[in-house]
Short mmCIF file of C-alpha atoms and ligand atoms in Angstrom, two decimals:
data_model
loop_
_atom_site.label_atom_id
_atom_site.label_comp_id
_atom_site.label_asym_id
_atom_site.label_seq_id
_atom_site.Cartn_x
_atom_site.Cartn_y
_atom_site.Cartn_z
CA UNK A 1459 6.10 -14.26 14.41
CA UNK A 1460 9.85 -14.11 14.86
CA UNK A 1461 11.25 -10.63 15.46
CA UNK A 1462 11.77 -8.65 12.28
CA UNK A 1463 15.42 -8.67 11.47
CA UNK A 1464 17.18 -6.01 9.53
CA UNK A 1465 18.01 -8.18 6.48
CA UNK A 1466 14.35 -9.03 6.07
CA UNK A 1467 13.29 -5.38 6.34
CA UNK A 1468 15.96 -4.19 3.87
CA UNK A 1469 15.03 -6.78 1.26
CA UNK A 1470 11.31 -6.11 1.74
CA UNK A 1471 11.85 -2.37 1.26
CA UNK A 1472 13.83 -3.03 -1.89
CA UNK A 1473 11.45 -5.61 -3.36
CA UNK A 1474 8.38 -3.41 -2.95
CA UNK A 1475 10.04 -0.20 -4.12
CA UNK A 1476 10.23 1.61 -0.79
CA UNK A 1477 14.00 2.09 -0.69
CA UNK A 1478 16.89 1.43 -3.09
CA UNK A 1479 20.64 1.66 -2.56
CA UNK A 1480 22.16 5.03 -3.53
CA UNK A 1481 24.07 5.06 -6.87
CA UNK A 1482 23.19 1.37 -7.11
CA UNK A 1483 23.98 0.73 -10.78
CA UNK A 1484 27.47 2.14 -10.21
CA UNK A 1485 28.20 -0.21 -7.35
CA UNK A 1486 26.51 1.81 -4.62
CA UNK A 1487 27.53 4.55 -2.22
CA UNK A 1488 27.87 3.61 1.40
CA UNK A 1489 25.18 4.97 3.78
CA UNK A 1490 23.29 6.74 1.00
CA UNK A 1491 19.79 5.54 0.07
CA UNK A 1492 17.10 6.47 -2.46
CA UNK A 1493 13.37 6.32 -1.74
CA UNK A 1494 11.36 4.51 -4.43
CA UNK A 1495 7.79 5.33 -5.50
CA UNK A 1496 6.03 3.93 -2.42
CA UNK A 1497 8.74 5.06 0.00
CA UNK A 1498 8.52 8.59 -1.37
CA UNK A 1499 4.76 8.66 -0.71
CA UNK A 1500 5.08 7.50 2.92
CA UNK A 1501 7.99 9.82 3.57
CA UNK A 1502 5.99 12.77 2.25
CA UNK A 1503 3.02 11.81 4.41
CA UNK A 1504 5.21 11.75 7.54
CA UNK A 1505 6.45 15.25 6.76
CA UNK A 1506 2.99 16.55 5.84
CA UNK A 1507 1.48 15.27 9.10
CA UNK A 1508 4.30 16.83 11.14
CA UNK A 1509 3.95 20.17 9.31
CA UNK A 1510 0.17 20.18 9.68
CA UNK A 1511 0.35 19.29 13.39
CA UNK A 1512 2.81 22.01 14.28
CA UNK A 1513 2.91 24.77 11.66
CA UNK A 1514 -0.73 24.71 10.58
CA UNK A 1515 -2.52 23.73 13.77
CA UNK A 1516 -0.47 25.53 16.43
CA UNK A 1517 -0.75 29.29 16.70
CA UNK A 1518 2.68 29.81 18.24
CA UNK A 1519 4.77 28.13 15.50
CA UNK A 1520 5.78 29.41 12.06
CA UNK A 1521 7.59 27.60 9.25
CA UNK A 1522 10.92 28.24 7.56
CA UNK A 1523 12.87 26.82 4.62
CA UNK A 1524 16.48 27.93 4.95
CA UNK A 1525 19.42 26.97 2.75
CA UNK A 1526 21.55 23.83 3.01
CA UNK A 1527 24.84 25.53 2.13
CA UNK A 1528 26.01 27.87 4.85
CA UNK A 1529 29.06 29.98 5.43
CA UNK A 1530 31.89 29.00 7.78
CA UNK A 1531 31.01 31.63 10.38
CA UNK A 1532 27.75 29.84 11.17
CA UNK A 1533 29.61 26.71 12.22
CA UNK A 1534 32.35 28.58 14.03
CA UNK A 1535 29.64 30.10 16.19
CA UNK A 1536 27.63 26.90 16.63
CA UNK A 1537 30.71 24.92 17.70
CA UNK A 1538 30.41 22.41 14.86
CA UNK A 1539 33.81 23.30 13.40
CA UNK A 1540 35.55 22.52 16.66
CA UNK A 1541 33.34 19.94 18.28
CA UNK A 1542 31.35 18.05 15.67
CA UNK A 1543 33.77 15.19 15.31
CA UNK A 1544 33.91 11.47 16.00
CA UNK A 1545 36.91 9.53 17.25
CA UNK A 1546 37.57 6.77 14.74
CA UNK A 1547 39.69 3.67 15.02
CA UNK A 1548 40.88 1.29 12.27
CA UNK A 1549 40.90 -2.48 12.76
CA UNK A 1550 44.43 -3.57 11.74
CA UNK A 1551 43.12 -7.05 10.79
CA UNK A 1552 40.04 -6.49 8.61
CA UNK A 1553 40.81 -2.80 7.82
CA UNK A 1554 37.31 -1.64 8.73
CA UNK A 1555 36.86 1.72 10.46
CA UNK A 1556 34.67 2.28 13.52
CA UNK A 1557 33.50 4.99 15.88
CA UNK A 1558 35.31 4.17 19.07
CA UNK A 1559 32.27 5.00 21.22
CA UNK A 1560 30.20 2.42 19.35
CA UNK A 1561 32.40 -0.67 19.74
CA UNK A 1562 33.01 -2.95 22.70
CA UNK A 1563 35.87 -2.07 25.05
CA UNK A 1564 37.30 -5.26 26.53
CA UNK A 1565 40.20 -3.87 28.52
CA UNK A 1566 42.23 -0.66 28.93
CA UNK A 1567 43.10 0.41 25.33
CA UNK A 1568 41.70 -2.86 23.98
CA UNK A 1569 38.60 -3.02 21.78
CA UNK A 1570 36.84 -5.88 20.01
CA UNK A 1571 36.31 -5.58 16.25
CA UNK A 1572 32.53 -6.04 15.66
CA UNK A 1573 33.19 -7.72 12.29
CA UNK A 1574 36.29 -9.94 12.49
CA UNK A 1575 36.07 -10.18 16.32
CA UNK A 1576 39.84 -9.74 16.74
CA UNK A 1577 41.37 -7.36 19.27
CA UNK A 1578 42.13 -3.76 18.31
CA UNK A 1579 44.86 -2.21 20.44
CA UNK A 1580 44.18 1.54 20.68
CA UNK A 1581 47.71 2.19 21.94
CA UNK A 1582 49.10 0.94 18.62
CA UNK A 1583 46.23 1.89 16.31
CA UNK A 1584 45.72 5.42 17.55
CA UNK A 1585 42.13 6.73 17.21
CA UNK A 1586 41.85 9.83 15.02
CA UNK A 1587 39.35 12.66 15.15
CA UNK A 1588 37.26 13.22 12.06
CA UNK A 1589 34.89 16.18 11.49
CA UNK A 1590 31.50 15.07 10.24
CA UNK A 1591 30.70 18.11 8.13
CA UNK A 1592 30.88 18.13 4.32
CA UNK A 1593 32.97 21.04 3.11
CA UNK A 1594 32.42 22.56 -0.32
CA UNK A 1595 33.89 25.32 -2.44
CA UNK A 1596 31.32 27.95 -3.50
CA UNK A 1597 33.76 30.02 -5.54
CA UNK A 1598 33.92 29.55 -9.33
CA UNK A 1599 37.66 28.93 -9.30
CA UNK A 1600 39.84 26.36 -7.57
CA UNK A 1601 42.72 28.80 -6.96
CA UNK A 1602 40.60 31.33 -5.11
CA UNK A 1603 38.34 29.11 -3.06
CA UNK A 1604 35.51 30.21 -0.78
CA UNK A 1605 34.68 27.38 1.55
CA UNK A 1606 31.22 26.71 2.90
CA UNK A 1607 29.55 23.70 4.52
CA UNK A 1608 26.49 21.54 4.00
CA UNK A 1609 24.47 21.94 7.20
CA UNK A 1610 24.72 19.00 9.60
CA UNK A 1611 21.35 19.96 11.16
CA UNK A 1612 18.56 22.27 10.03
CA UNK A 1613 18.65 24.10 13.38
CA UNK A 1614 21.38 26.64 12.54
CA UNK A 1615 19.32 28.08 9.67
CA UNK A 1616 16.61 28.80 12.22
CA UNK A 1617 18.92 30.52 14.73
CA UNK A 1618 20.50 32.83 12.18
CA UNK A 1619 17.03 33.85 10.94
CA UNK A 1620 15.58 34.38 14.42
CA UNK A 1621 15.37 38.20 14.19
CA UNK A 1622 14.28 38.08 10.52
CA UNK A 1623 11.34 35.91 11.52
CA UNK A 1624 10.55 37.95 14.62
CA UNK A 1625 10.63 41.28 12.77
CA UNK A 1626 8.59 40.12 9.79
CA UNK A 1627 5.91 38.18 11.68
CA UNK A 1628 5.55 40.54 14.67
CA UNK A 1629 5.29 37.56 17.01
CA UNK A 1630 5.91 37.40 20.73
CA UNK A 1631 7.51 34.67 22.80
CA UNK A 1632 6.96 31.81 23.19
CA UNK A 1633 7.57 31.33 19.49
CA UNK A 1634 8.45 28.16 17.61
CA UNK A 1635 10.18 28.13 14.22
CA UNK A 1636 9.79 24.83 12.41
CA UNK A 1637 11.72 23.47 9.50
CA UNK A 1638 11.90 20.26 7.48
CA UNK A 1639 14.93 19.65 5.35
CA UNK A 1640 18.03 17.74 4.41
CA UNK A 1641 21.08 17.55 6.63
CA UNK A 1642 24.46 15.99 5.88
CA UNK A 1643 26.97 14.18 8.07
CA UNK A 1644 29.95 12.19 6.91
CA UNK A 1645 29.07 9.31 9.24
CA UNK A 1646 31.02 6.12 9.71
CA UNK A 1647 28.34 3.48 9.90
CA UNK A 1648 27.87 -0.11 10.82
CA UNK A 1649 25.21 -1.06 8.30
CA UNK A 1650 22.01 -0.19 10.08
CA UNK A 1651 20.17 0.65 6.84
CA UNK A 1652 18.58 4.12 6.90
CA UNK A 1653 19.21 4.57 10.63
CA UNK A 1654 22.49 6.37 10.00
CA UNK A 1655 22.87 8.03 6.62
CA UNK A 1656 25.25 10.59 5.19
CA UNK A 1657 22.33 12.51 3.68
CA UNK A 1658 19.11 12.48 5.69
CA UNK A 1659 16.13 14.61 6.53
CA UNK A 1660 15.19 16.30 9.77
CA UNK A 1661 12.01 17.84 11.17
CA UNK A 1662 13.08 20.39 13.75
CA UNK A 1663 11.40 23.00 15.88
CA UNK A 1664 13.34 25.64 17.76
CA UNK A 1665 10.92 26.83 20.42
CA UNK A 1666 12.09 30.17 21.86
CA UNK A 1667 10.99 30.98 25.40
CA UNK A 1668 11.78 33.17 28.39
CA UNK A 1669 14.52 31.39 30.42
CA UNK A 1670 12.13 31.02 33.40
CA UNK A 1671 9.79 28.94 31.25
CA UNK A 1672 12.40 26.67 29.67
CA UNK A 1673 11.94 23.70 32.01
CA UNK A 1674 8.15 23.77 31.64
CA UNK A 1675 8.32 23.77 27.85
CA UNK A 1676 11.08 21.16 27.79
CA UNK A 1677 8.78 18.76 29.65
CA UNK A 1678 5.86 19.76 27.44
CA UNK A 1679 7.78 18.94 24.25
CA UNK A 1680 9.00 15.55 25.50
CA UNK A 1681 5.39 14.52 26.15
CA UNK A 1682 4.05 16.12 22.99
CA UNK A 1683 6.57 14.39 20.74
CA UNK A 1684 6.05 11.01 22.40
CA UNK A 1685 2.32 11.38 21.75
CA UNK A 1686 2.99 12.25 18.10
CA UNK A 1687 4.63 8.86 17.53
CA UNK A 1688 1.84 6.86 19.13
CA UNK A 1689 -1.16 8.89 17.99
CA UNK A 1690 -0.13 10.23 14.58
CA UNK A 1691 2.41 7.65 13.40
CA UNK A 1692 0.60 4.68 14.98
CA UNK A 1693 3.72 3.28 16.68
CA UNK A 1694 3.28 0.70 19.40
CA UNK A 1695 3.81 2.29 22.85
CA UNK A 1696 5.73 -0.79 24.01
CA UNK A 1697 8.41 -0.14 21.41
CA UNK A 1698 8.97 3.47 22.48
CA UNK A 1699 10.67 4.86 25.54
CA UNK A 1700 12.11 8.10 26.86
CA UNK A 1701 15.77 8.22 27.89
CA UNK A 1702 17.17 11.19 29.72
CA UNK A 1703 20.83 12.03 29.07
CA UNK A 1704 23.21 12.01 32.01
CA UNK A 1705 25.23 15.20 32.61
CA UNK A 1706 28.44 13.80 31.04
CA UNK A 1707 26.57 12.63 27.95
CA UNK A 1708 25.10 16.05 27.11
CA UNK A 1709 26.18 17.80 23.89
CA UNK A 1710 28.28 20.94 24.36
CA UNK A 1711 25.26 23.21 23.86
CA UNK A 1712 22.65 21.35 25.91
CA UNK A 1713 21.40 21.98 29.44
CA UNK A 1714 19.18 18.87 29.34
CA UNK A 1715 18.21 16.30 26.73
CA UNK A 1716 15.77 13.42 26.47
CA UNK A 1717 15.85 10.95 23.61
CA UNK A 1718 12.76 9.20 22.39
CA UNK A 1719 14.01 5.75 21.53
CA UNK A 1720 12.47 3.01 19.40
CA UNK A 1721 13.19 -0.67 19.71
CA UNK A 1722 14.72 -1.21 16.24
CA UNK A 1723 15.73 -4.73 15.07
CA UNK A 1724 19.23 -3.96 16.42
CA UNK A 1725 17.97 -2.68 19.79
CA UNK A 1726 16.82 0.54 21.47
CA UNK A 1727 18.13 3.56 19.56
CA UNK A 1728 17.41 7.26 19.18
CA UNK A 1729 14.44 8.29 17.10
CA UNK A 1730 14.42 11.89 18.25
CA UNK A 1731 16.23 14.14 20.71
CA UNK A 1732 14.49 16.87 22.69
CA UNK A 1733 17.02 19.31 24.12
CA UNK A 1734 17.02 22.40 26.24
CA UNK A 1735 19.75 24.31 24.39
CA UNK A 1736 19.62 27.25 26.80
CA UNK A 1737 20.77 30.54 25.26
CA UNK A 1738 23.87 28.93 23.74
CA UNK A 1739 23.03 29.33 20.05
CA UNK A 1740 21.67 32.88 20.02
CA UNK A 1741 24.47 34.05 22.31
CA UNK A 1742 27.11 32.49 20.08
CA UNK A 1743 25.63 33.85 16.85
CA UNK A 1744 25.30 37.33 18.43
CA UNK A 1745 28.94 37.20 19.48
CA UNK A 1746 30.42 35.88 16.22
CA UNK A 1747 28.18 37.78 13.75
CA UNK A 1748 28.20 40.94 15.93
CA UNK A 1749 24.44 41.27 15.38
CA UNK A 1750 22.22 41.67 18.40
CA UNK A 1751 19.91 38.66 18.55
CA UNK A 1752 18.37 39.52 21.92
CA UNK A 1753 14.62 39.76 22.36
CA UNK A 1754 12.84 42.79 23.77
CA UNK A 1755 9.66 42.10 25.68
CA UNK A 1756 7.44 45.14 25.26
CA UNK A 1757 5.18 44.23 28.14
CA UNK A 1758 7.92 43.85 30.80
CA UNK A 1759 10.46 46.14 29.09
CA UNK A 1760 12.95 43.33 29.62
CA UNK A 1761 15.67 42.52 27.10
CA UNK A 1762 17.10 39.02 27.13
CA UNK A 1763 18.46 36.17 25.03
CA UNK A 1764 15.70 33.57 24.83
CA UNK A 1765 16.25 29.95 25.77
CA UNK A 1766 15.39 27.40 23.16
CA UNK A 1767 13.75 23.99 23.40
CA UNK A 1768 14.51 21.82 20.42
CA UNK A 1769 12.51 18.73 19.42
CA UNK A 1770 14.71 17.33 16.65
CA UNK A 1771 13.29 14.38 14.74
CA UNK A 1772 14.63 12.37 11.82
CA UNK A 1773 12.27 11.69 8.91
CA UNK A 1774 14.22 8.58 7.89
CA UNK A 1775 14.32 7.08 11.38
CA UNK A 1776 10.60 7.73 11.71
CA UNK A 1777 10.04 5.98 8.38
CA UNK A 1778 12.23 3.06 9.49
CA UNK A 1779 10.40 2.66 12.81
CA UNK A 1780 7.03 2.71 11.04
CA UNK A 1781 8.09 -0.05 8.62
CA UNK A 1782 9.61 -2.19 11.42
CA UNK A 1783 6.54 -1.76 13.61
CA UNK A 1784 3.95 -2.41 10.93
CA UNK A 1785 5.63 -5.31 9.08
CA UNK A 1786 3.87 -8.57 10.01
CA UNK A 1787 4.03 -12.11 8.76
CA UNK A 1788 1.00 -14.29 9.39
CA UNK A 1789 0.25 -17.86 8.45
CA UNK A 1790 -2.89 -18.11 6.36
CA UNK A 1791 -3.94 -21.50 4.99
CA UNK A 1792 -0.39 -22.84 5.25
CA UNK A 1793 1.15 -19.85 3.49
CA UNK A 1794 2.89 -16.77 4.85
CA UNK A 1795 0.95 -13.55 4.36
CA UNK A 1796 3.05 -10.39 4.63
CA UNK A 1797 0.96 -7.45 5.77
CA UNK A 1798 2.05 -3.91 6.48
CA UNK A 1799 -0.31 -2.79 9.25
CA UNK A 1800 0.20 0.90 8.59
CA UNK A 1801 -1.96 3.47 10.25
CA UNK A 1802 -4.28 4.37 7.32
CA UNK A 1803 -3.15 8.03 7.29
CA UNK A 1804 0.29 6.78 6.20
CA UNK A 1805 -0.79 4.16 3.65
CA UNK A 1806 0.30 5.05 0.08
CA UNK A 1807 -3.15 3.98 -1.17
CA UNK A 1808 -6.32 3.84 0.90
CA UNK A 1809 -8.17 1.64 -1.53
CA UNK A 1810 -7.32 -0.73 -4.39
CA UNK A 1811 -9.84 -1.75 -7.03
CA UNK A 1812 -9.74 -4.92 -9.16
CA UNK A 1813 -12.01 -6.66 -11.66
CA UNK A 1814 -12.31 -10.36 -10.76
CA UNK A 1815 -11.81 -11.35 -14.41
CA UNK A 1816 -9.67 -9.19 -16.61
CA UNK A 1817 -10.91 -10.79 -19.84
CA UNK A 1818 -14.48 -9.57 -19.25
CA UNK A 1819 -14.63 -6.04 -20.69
CA UNK A 1820 -17.83 -5.16 -18.76
CA UNK A 1821 -16.12 -5.94 -15.44
CA UNK A 1822 -12.96 -4.06 -16.38
CA UNK A 1823 -14.99 -1.05 -17.41
CA UNK A 1824 -17.11 -1.10 -14.22
CA UNK A 1825 -13.97 -1.42 -12.05
CA UNK A 1826 -12.18 1.36 -13.94
CA UNK A 1827 -15.18 3.68 -13.66
CA UNK A 1828 -15.29 3.12 -9.92
CA UNK A 1829 -11.53 3.73 -9.73
CA UNK A 1830 -11.73 7.04 -11.65
CA UNK A 1831 -14.63 8.14 -9.49
CA UNK A 1832 -12.86 7.35 -6.16
CA UNK A 1833 -9.38 8.48 -7.24
CA UNK A 1834 -10.31 12.15 -6.95
CA UNK A 1835 -11.39 11.68 -3.34
CA UNK A 1836 -8.94 9.12 -1.96
CA UNK A 1837 -5.50 7.83 -3.00
CA UNK A 1838 -6.57 4.77 -5.01
CA UNK A 1839 -4.90 2.07 -7.09
CA UNK A 1840 -6.26 -0.01 -9.98
CA UNK A 1841 -4.82 -3.41 -10.80
CA UNK A 1842 -5.81 -6.23 -13.15
CA UNK A 1843 -2.42 -7.80 -13.73
CA UNK A 1844 -2.85 -11.04 -11.78
CA UNK A 1845 -5.19 -13.49 -10.11
CA UNK A 1846 -7.26 -11.99 -7.31
CA UNK A 1847 -5.34 -13.72 -4.49
CA UNK A 1848 -2.10 -12.28 -5.80
CA UNK A 1849 -3.59 -8.80 -6.10
CA UNK A 1850 -4.75 -8.95 -2.46
CA UNK A 1851 -1.28 -10.04 -1.28
CA UNK A 1852 0.38 -7.19 -3.17
CA UNK A 1853 -1.84 -4.65 -1.48
CA UNK A 1854 -1.45 -6.27 1.96
CA UNK A 1855 2.31 -5.88 1.60
CA UNK A 1856 2.12 -2.16 0.96
CA UNK A 1857 -0.48 -1.53 3.65
CA UNK A 1858 -3.59 -0.67 1.57
CA UNK A 1859 -6.44 -0.76 4.13
CA UNK A 1860 -9.22 -1.78 1.70
CA UNK A 1861 -9.46 -3.80 -1.51
CA UNK A 1862 -12.55 -3.77 -3.72
CA UNK A 1863 -13.37 -6.56 -6.14
CA UNK A 1864 -15.83 -6.12 -8.98
CA UNK A 1865 -17.31 -9.50 -10.00
CA UNK A 1866 -19.92 -10.81 -12.40
CA UNK A 1867 -22.74 -10.27 -9.86
CA UNK A 1868 -21.74 -6.61 -9.64
CA UNK A 1869 -23.14 -6.15 -13.15
CA UNK A 1870 -26.63 -6.96 -11.91
CA UNK A 1871 -26.77 -6.25 -8.15
CA UNK A 1872 -24.58 -3.11 -8.46
CA UNK A 1873 -22.59 -4.21 -5.44
CA UNK A 1874 -18.90 -4.99 -4.91
CA UNK A 1875 -16.89 -6.89 -2.30
CA UNK A 1876 -14.78 -4.85 0.09
CA UNK A 1877 -12.01 -6.67 1.96
CA UNK A 1878 -10.37 -5.37 5.12
CA UNK A 1879 -6.55 -5.61 5.18
CA UNK A 1880 -6.17 -6.61 8.83
CA UNK A 1881 -9.15 -8.92 9.40
CA UNK A 1882 -9.45 -10.11 5.77
CA UNK A 1883 -13.23 -9.97 6.33
CA UNK A 1884 -15.28 -9.27 3.24
CA UNK A 1885 -18.48 -7.26 2.92
CA UNK A 1886 -20.82 -6.65 0.04
CA UNK A 1887 -21.43 -2.92 -0.47
CA UNK A 1888 -23.40 -0.95 -3.08
CA UNK A 1889 -21.10 0.63 -5.68
CA UNK A 1890 -22.51 4.09 -4.91
CA UNK A 1891 -21.65 3.59 -1.24
CA UNK A 1892 -18.02 2.48 -1.62
CA UNK A 1893 -16.52 5.89 -0.95
CA UNK A 1894 -18.69 6.58 2.14
CA UNK A 1895 -18.08 3.07 3.49
CA UNK A 1896 -14.29 3.39 3.26
CA UNK A 1897 -14.25 7.02 4.33
CA UNK A 1898 -16.27 6.20 7.48
CA UNK A 1899 -14.03 3.31 8.41
CA UNK A 1900 -10.90 5.42 7.92
CA UNK A 1901 -12.42 7.95 10.31
P1 LIG B 2446 23.10 9.62 17.05
O1 LIG B 2446 23.45 9.69 18.51
O2 LIG B 2446 22.27 8.43 16.68
O3 LIG B 2446 24.26 9.86 16.15
P2 LIG B 2446 22.48 12.36 17.20
O4 LIG B 2446 22.26 12.52 18.67
O5 LIG B 2446 23.78 12.78 16.62
O6 LIG B 2446 22.13 10.86 16.77
P3 LIG B 2446 20.91 14.61 16.61
O7 LIG B 2446 22.06 15.46 16.29
O8 LIG B 2446 20.21 14.81 17.91
O9 LIG B 2446 21.31 13.08 16.45
O10 LIG B 2446 19.88 14.72 15.41
C1 LIG B 2446 18.48 14.73 15.61
C2 LIG B 2446 17.80 13.62 14.85
O11 LIG B 2446 18.22 13.58 13.49
C3 LIG B 2446 18.14 12.22 15.38
O12 LIG B 2446 17.31 11.89 16.47
C4 LIG B 2446 17.84 11.36 14.18
O13 LIG B 2446 16.46 11.06 14.08
C5 LIG B 2446 18.23 12.25 13.03
N1 LIG B 2446 19.58 11.89 12.57
C6 LIG B 2446 20.75 12.35 13.06
N2 LIG B 2446 21.79 11.83 12.38
C7 LIG B 2446 21.26 11.01 11.44
C8 LIG B 2446 21.81 10.20 10.41
N3 LIG B 2446 23.11 10.14 10.20
N4 LIG B 2446 20.97 9.49 9.61
C9 LIG B 2446 19.63 9.55 9.80
N5 LIG B 2446 19.05 10.32 10.74
C10 LIG B 2446 19.84 11.04 11.55
#
């Protein structure tokens, strides 16, 4: 099949209710997207799997849910107020605005407009710096404002709660604090769908360690997170790679950083960054807040500011990579079959149940009974609103691993036909055995 292009993926996501444009009926809002019914299910599954893997299954990580709105001091300390800015340039011909680091430089001071392809002369159209944070007024009155910011990453909520968590959980280092939540950046984008949004969701761990152990844990987390994408999200290894940042590319706080990149329809791009942030954040917050955020090791009687390793993943980019990787078009009997080859743990429904004929009440009732029985054990879907071929296609498109058809023979032999999404092979299985059959195959 031809490579999945972005237009195809966007229209597929819209058509099947995965993702809609933000504020769509009012003309839309650039780089803001809403997740529809099926998108919301997959997105929640991604987050649940991440949370289970790290907060529930690891003994050295605890969870947190800190606020989105934070006071100015937090971002003075973190460096976001001074450094979290992009250099933007306007095309004088088509009037579009771009990040200067994302467009082609063709000569000294000369850039190529990605849209109208004309030259932009940076000497005449001076680039301007633009802070990415959303500022808001938390006071009740306009004339006596109190400014705060929507967090541009969930990480800062973790740093400022470091001693709260330590003191209330009585943990020792190494200790990870994990958080899933929304982050906001006033990004200038070039239409890469949910890759770059103004409102998005992150899954971040700040893993606090003794400085001597930072390198070891940095390497551990790069490997661990790579494995998560292949083993838990089912992404194809060939479409993933690690990319280590060069020294001049590192963010102001980082000692080292490796991106995990995915081969999106527009090329290799960051899915997640794993950084060794050193002691930058805790040192800064100690200095600006004047609260001591150092750690005291009872065993060695040593007091120090821990280093932190940060695996920082985007929920939306993970979602996007999963859709791109699992979307397939296959030719079946002269027609194109669209099938979403999702890893079953991410499929919105694990099983769909249909009566072969919807005008036969006995079949409808048998199919519905089976549906109500299974529904309590597995996410299931019942449908009788079309011919059987159409019902199969609908489920293939949303990645349902198994479809069950109840036919006239089912009334006497008490068996149904189970069809596999990927192979399209069909098997006859006793009604009482449907759950076990599917459950075994899902593993
Ligand atoms: P980029 O270089 O693509 O702008 P970044 O290096 O600024 O990304 P980080 O600050 O490292 O990104 O954020 C960690 C993760 O959060 C990213 O790997 C990505 O998955 C996600 N993320 C960051 N910005 C956005 C955004 N605007 N829209 C969607 N996801 C985002």
